[in-house]
Amino acid sequence: MTEYALELENLVMHFGPVRAVDGVSLRIPKGSVVALVGESGSGKSTVGRCIVRLLEPTEGTVRLADADITHLNRRKLRPHRRDVSIVFQDPAGSLDPRLSVGDIVGEPLRLMRRRGALPAEQRNIPSAVADALRRVGLRPEVAQRSPHELSGGQRQRVSIARALISSPRLLVADEPTSALDVSVQASVLNLLADLQRDLGFACLFITHDLSAVEYLADEVAVMYLGQLVEQGPRERIFGVPAHPYTQALLSAAPVPDPSTQRARRPVLLGDDLPSAIDPPPGCRFHTRCPVAIDKCRTVVPESRVIGEGGHQVACHLVNDDGTGPDVRDQADTTGGVAR
Amino acid sequence: MTGSVLEVKDLSVTFRTEDGPLSAVDRVSLQVTDGEVLAIVGESGCGKSVTAMSLAGLLPRTATVEGSVMLDGVELIGADKRTLRSIRGREVAYIFQEPMTSLNPVFTVGYQISEVLRVHNGLSRQAARKRAVELLKLVGIPSAERRVGDYPHQLSGGMRQRVMIAMAVACDPKVLIADEPTTALDVTIQAGILDVLRALRERLGTSVVLITHDLGVVADLADRVAVMYAGRVVETAEVHELFARPQHPYTAGLLGASPSAGRHAGTHRLNEIPGLVPVLAQQPDACTFADRCPRAIDICTTKQPVLAAGVACWNPEGR
Ligand SMILES: Nc1ncnc2c1ncn2[C@@H]1O[C@H](COP(=O)(O)OP(=O)(O)OP(=O)(O)O)[C@@H](O)[C@H]1O
Ligand SMILES: Nc1ncnc2c1ncn2[C@@H]1O[C@H](COP(=O)(O)OP(=O)(O)OP(=O)(O)O)[C@@H](O)[C@H]1O
Ligand code: SF4
Ligand code: SF4
Ligand SMILES: [Mg+2]
Ligand SMILES: [Mg+2]
């Protein structure tokens, strides 16, 4: 038995010429929450979809607990389906409107029953569904309703109930709150945090909301253009971020406090984003990195451990003890705006 | 009131729909002074965009608008098409959330900016082109001389938004209405756009009405804030005051619900606002927040609170 709920080794996913994911290695210890952050199009959802095998990776391995599921076919995957679930960003689009809420939530159990893999305590599916709904804060009567009669927050609770009903060891939550109203987001985040603590599943929490990361995650992995540039314990990523992109990301996220926010100077990277079809040679971040040197344009930086808790970074300028440039010290306050 | 570039009084907007009239905005009053950034915050569907569109005369014909919108002394509600057309672009300009839908894909960005300048300011082709390059520089587009010949699809999302801003400020409008100008963008790109807006305000003295649901963006840029809930303004305050001492229970709830309000994993739960956002103002005789409000008292379900001393609430926080 390994201590990891998930191990990704050199995961590669190409869509024709699009190098969406290009060599991602990541481990999620059992029972812990790893946040995957990075900008739009950096490949976060693609990683998530490879893990639940909605996609078959081009290269590399996906290992769940002790099973290599990278290339299993549909039939061979079936016994592993209950071990990993996914919750999508868009609660409306991810629930079949022709089914009742009860059917949606109970479906994983019916599939398990067909294989004779349904545990005794869940034989009574309607009552298991009622339990699952109660657990996510919905009244069991909701089972009779259709998903379109529910609010966005309620629908997201339904997808969480469905995802957790098979007691998975790993939950992939792909931006579970970004489609929700601000006042509803907090309750879904609280719910995820409570369930995770009570049920102990491991979680890959995909998001671009850094404040939610700080609230939920044990570890953070930062993605840029198909690759991980830094990963490590939450306190280290927020406290001593080493990669220039991580530093820029943290400095750019505005904090909801006027005095604090106005005293900050975000690092401005310029917004000419390179494309995943033709990623820059050397360090992929060099076209936007404020401290790039010549070597960055030609030599790919290897990921190295630089601190406790497996804090890793891929940058030429970071020393082995984690020291190196902090781009936040040299923030350009003119914003590239002509003055 | 002197010093107000924009003064909105008792603005109400009702849409004719198949299910009958829908009141989207209910007696909203706002003021924007010279060079001020007013943020309008609130959740999806609360009427932010409808309010903003009515300021620029952009609502569809199915909308009935009541009340008054005075822009630099000129009444816009009920104004004829010609007045509106001459005001749009010159006095008030609008930036949309999704820049791709408002840029024309078949013309270069330089051509599109030049057209605005030629139509509104009567510049010659050459002068307009030169000014377009200056404007692109103003909004922080690198190699503006080259980029001026690009088509919209050749630009990144952040650069397209910068082009939109360049077009919007081309005729030096008094008021710039920015409807979620950064919502579709990544934070590293957003920081640059907010910086452009800040610079425009400082350099050109443009007043900005900034619509957003991101409290971080508000904290970054706003001078004053109007909080909307279900079609109404429930609180207005100077920005520091609002974050330090929110008066309306909804505002207080929103501020507490944000994960970064000084909390860390495991130590605290986030504040939740129970219940759901209501369908728009359908109960004229109650506070629309009453069924979610931890401070509700008897009167809240029988009488609608009106905005007084910056808050529309019978039992505000801190009293
Ligand atoms: N099925 C597909 N076919 C072709 N390209 C794809 C496909 N799915 C994703 N891509 C591309 O792969 C890249 C990574 O996309 P992905 O959705 O994983 O990004 P993301 O990090 O989740 O972004 P976002 O934050 O916007 O959700 C993008 O360039 C995207 O256009
Ligand atoms: N053309 C229209 N016809 C009918 N109803 C409309 C129309 N435009 C807007 N509405 C309704 O008016 C209400 C307010 O919409 P508005 O677009 O102002 O919300 P918003 O606060 O901008 O929300 P968001 O944050 O989602 O952009 C909504 O209930 C919306 O459905
Ligand atoms: S390797 Fe070079 S370009 Fe890449 S992040 Fe480090 S300094 Fe910047
Ligand atoms: S008026 Fe009453 S119900 Fe409405 S916000 Fe104030 S206290 Fe709450
Ligand atoms: Mg995604
Ligand atoms: Mg809107």
Short mmCIF file of N, CA, C and O in Angstrom, two decimals, chain A residues 176-214:
data_model
loop_
_atom_site.label_atom_id
_atom_site.label_comp_id
_atom_site.label_asym_id
_atom_site.label_seq_id
_atom_site.Cartn_x
_atom_site.Cartn_y
_atom_site.Cartn_z
N PRO A 176 -15.11 24.28 -8.41
CA PRO A 176 -16.48 23.97 -7.99
C PRO A 176 -17.30 25.20 -7.61
O PRO A 176 -18.51 25.11 -7.53
N THR A 177 -16.66 26.33 -7.39
CA THR A 177 -17.45 27.50 -6.95
C THR A 177 -17.43 28.65 -7.93
O THR A 177 -18.12 29.64 -7.72
N SER A 178 -16.67 28.56 -9.02
CA SER A 178 -16.53 29.78 -9.83
C SER A 178 -17.80 30.18 -10.55
O SER A 178 -17.93 31.35 -10.92
N ALA A 179 -18.74 29.25 -10.75
CA ALA A 179 -19.98 29.67 -11.42
C ALA A 179 -21.04 30.14 -10.43
O ALA A 179 -22.14 30.48 -10.81
N LEU A 180 -20.69 30.18 -9.15
CA LEU A 180 -21.70 30.48 -8.14
C LEU A 180 -21.63 31.93 -7.67
O LEU A 180 -20.58 32.57 -7.73
N ASP A 181 -22.76 32.42 -7.15
CA ASP A 181 -22.79 33.74 -6.58
C ASP A 181 -21.89 33.82 -5.36
O ASP A 181 -21.74 32.86 -4.62
N VAL A 182 -21.32 35.00 -5.18
CA VAL A 182 -20.37 35.20 -4.08
C VAL A 182 -20.95 34.72 -2.75
O VAL A 182 -20.28 34.04 -1.97
N SER A 183 -22.20 35.07 -2.50
CA SER A 183 -22.75 34.75 -1.18
C SER A 183 -23.03 33.26 -1.03
O SER A 183 -23.27 32.77 0.05
N VAL A 184 -22.99 32.52 -2.13
CA VAL A 184 -23.25 31.09 -2.08
C VAL A 184 -21.94 30.30 -2.08
O VAL A 184 -21.86 29.17 -1.60
N GLN A 185 -20.87 30.93 -2.60
CA GLN A 185 -19.58 30.25 -2.67
C GLN A 185 -19.11 29.79 -1.30
O GLN A 185 -18.61 28.68 -1.14
N ALA A 186 -19.26 30.66 -0.31
CA ALA A 186 -18.75 30.34 1.02
C ALA A 186 -19.36 29.05 1.54
O ALA A 186 -18.66 28.21 2.12
N SER A 187 -20.66 28.85 1.30
CA SER A 187 -21.29 27.65 1.86
C SER A 187 -20.80 26.40 1.15
O SER A 187 -20.66 25.35 1.77
N VAL A 188 -20.51 26.49 -0.15
CA VAL A 188 -20.00 25.31 -0.85
C VAL A 188 -18.56 25.00 -0.41
O VAL A 188 -18.19 23.84 -0.22
N LEU A 189 -17.76 26.05 -0.21
CA LEU A 189 -16.39 25.82 0.28
C LEU A 189 -16.41 25.21 1.68
O LEU A 189 -15.66 24.27 1.97
N ASN A 190 -17.26 25.75 2.55
CA ASN A 190 -17.38 25.19 3.89
C ASN A 190 -17.79 23.72 3.83
O ASN A 190 -17.26 22.88 4.54
N LEU A 191 -18.76 23.44 2.95
CA LEU A 191 -19.25 22.07 2.81
C LEU A 191 -18.11 21.14 2.39
O LEU A 191 -17.91 20.07 2.98
N LEU A 192 -17.34 21.55 1.39
CA LEU A 192 -16.24 20.71 0.92
C LEU A 192 -15.22 20.49 2.04
O LEU A 192 -14.74 19.38 2.25
N ALA A 193 -14.92 21.56 2.78
CA ALA A 193 -13.94 21.44 3.86
C ALA A 193 -14.45 20.49 4.94
O ALA A 193 -13.71 19.62 5.42
N ASP A 194 -15.74 20.62 5.31
CA ASP A 194 -16.31 19.74 6.34
C ASP A 194 -16.30 18.28 5.90
O ASP A 194 -15.89 17.39 6.64
N LEU A 195 -16.77 18.04 4.65
CA LEU A 195 -16.86 16.66 4.17
C LEU A 195 -15.48 16.04 4.09
O LEU A 195 -15.27 14.89 4.43
N GLN A 196 -14.53 16.85 3.62
CA GLN A 196 -13.18 16.32 3.48
C GLN A 196 -12.63 15.92 4.84
O GLN A 196 -12.02 14.86 4.99
N ARG A 197 -12.87 16.75 5.82
CA ARG A 197 -12.38 16.43 7.17
C ARG A 197 -13.09 15.19 7.72
O ARG A 197 -12.45 14.30 8.27
N ASP A 198 -14.40 15.12 7.53
CA ASP A 198 -15.15 14.00 8.10
C ASP A 198 -14.91 12.69 7.37
O ASP A 198 -14.81 11.63 7.98
N LEU A 199 -14.85 12.74 6.04
CA LEU A 199 -14.76 11.51 5.27
C LEU A 199 -13.32 11.15 4.92
O LEU A 199 -13.03 10.01 4.55
N GLY A 200 -12.44 12.13 4.97
CA GLY A 200 -11.02 11.83 4.79
C GLY A 200 -10.57 11.51 3.37
O GLY A 200 -9.50 10.96 3.18
N PHE A 201 -11.37 11.87 2.35
CA PHE A 201 -10.90 11.62 0.99
C PHE A 201 -9.80 12.62 0.62
O PHE A 201 -9.72 13.71 1.19
N ALA A 202 -8.96 12.22 -0.33
CA ALA A 202 -7.97 13.14 -0.86
C ALA A 202 -8.65 13.99 -1.93
O ALA A 202 -9.65 13.59 -2.50
N CYS A 203 -8.12 15.17 -2.19
CA CYS A 203 -8.80 16.06 -3.13
C CYS A 203 -7.82 16.84 -3.97
O CYS A 203 -6.84 17.39 -3.46
N LEU A 204 -8.07 16.86 -5.28
CA LEU A 204 -7.35 17.79 -6.15
C LEU A 204 -8.32 18.93 -6.41
O LEU A 204 -9.36 18.76 -7.04
N PHE A 205 -7.98 20.09 -5.89
CA PHE A 205 -8.88 21.24 -5.92
C PHE A 205 -8.35 22.20 -6.98
O PHE A 205 -7.36 22.89 -6.77
N ILE A 206 -9.02 22.21 -8.15
CA ILE A 206 -8.57 23.05 -9.25
C ILE A 206 -9.25 24.41 -9.14
O ILE A 206 -10.48 24.48 -9.01
N THR A 207 -8.49 25.48 -9.19
CA THR A 207 -9.11 26.78 -9.00
C THR A 207 -8.20 27.89 -9.49
O THR A 207 -7.00 27.68 -9.69
N HIS A 208 -8.78 29.07 -9.73
CA HIS A 208 -7.88 30.21 -9.91
C HIS A 208 -8.09 31.23 -8.80
O HIS A 208 -7.56 32.32 -8.84
N ASP A 209 -8.86 30.82 -7.77
CA ASP A 209 -9.13 31.71 -6.66
C ASP A 209 -8.15 31.42 -5.52
O ASP A 209 -8.32 30.48 -4.76
N LEU A 210 -7.11 32.24 -5.43
CA LEU A 210 -6.06 31.95 -4.46
C LEU A 210 -6.54 32.04 -3.02
O LEU A 210 -6.02 31.36 -2.14
N SER A 211 -7.56 32.86 -2.77
CA SER A 211 -8.01 32.97 -1.39
C SER A 211 -8.69 31.66 -0.95
O SER A 211 -8.56 31.24 0.19
N ALA A 212 -9.38 31.01 -1.89
CA ALA A 212 -10.00 29.72 -1.56
C ALA A 212 -8.92 28.67 -1.32
O ALA A 212 -9.08 27.78 -0.50
N VAL A 213 -7.81 28.78 -2.05
CA VAL A 213 -6.71 27.85 -1.88
C VAL A 213 -6.18 27.94 -0.46
O VAL A 213 -5.94 26.94 0.22
N GLU A 214 -6.00 29.16 0.01
CA GLU A 214 -5.45 29.35 1.34
C GLU A 214 -6.38 28.76 2.39
O GLU A 214 -5.95 28.29 3.43
#
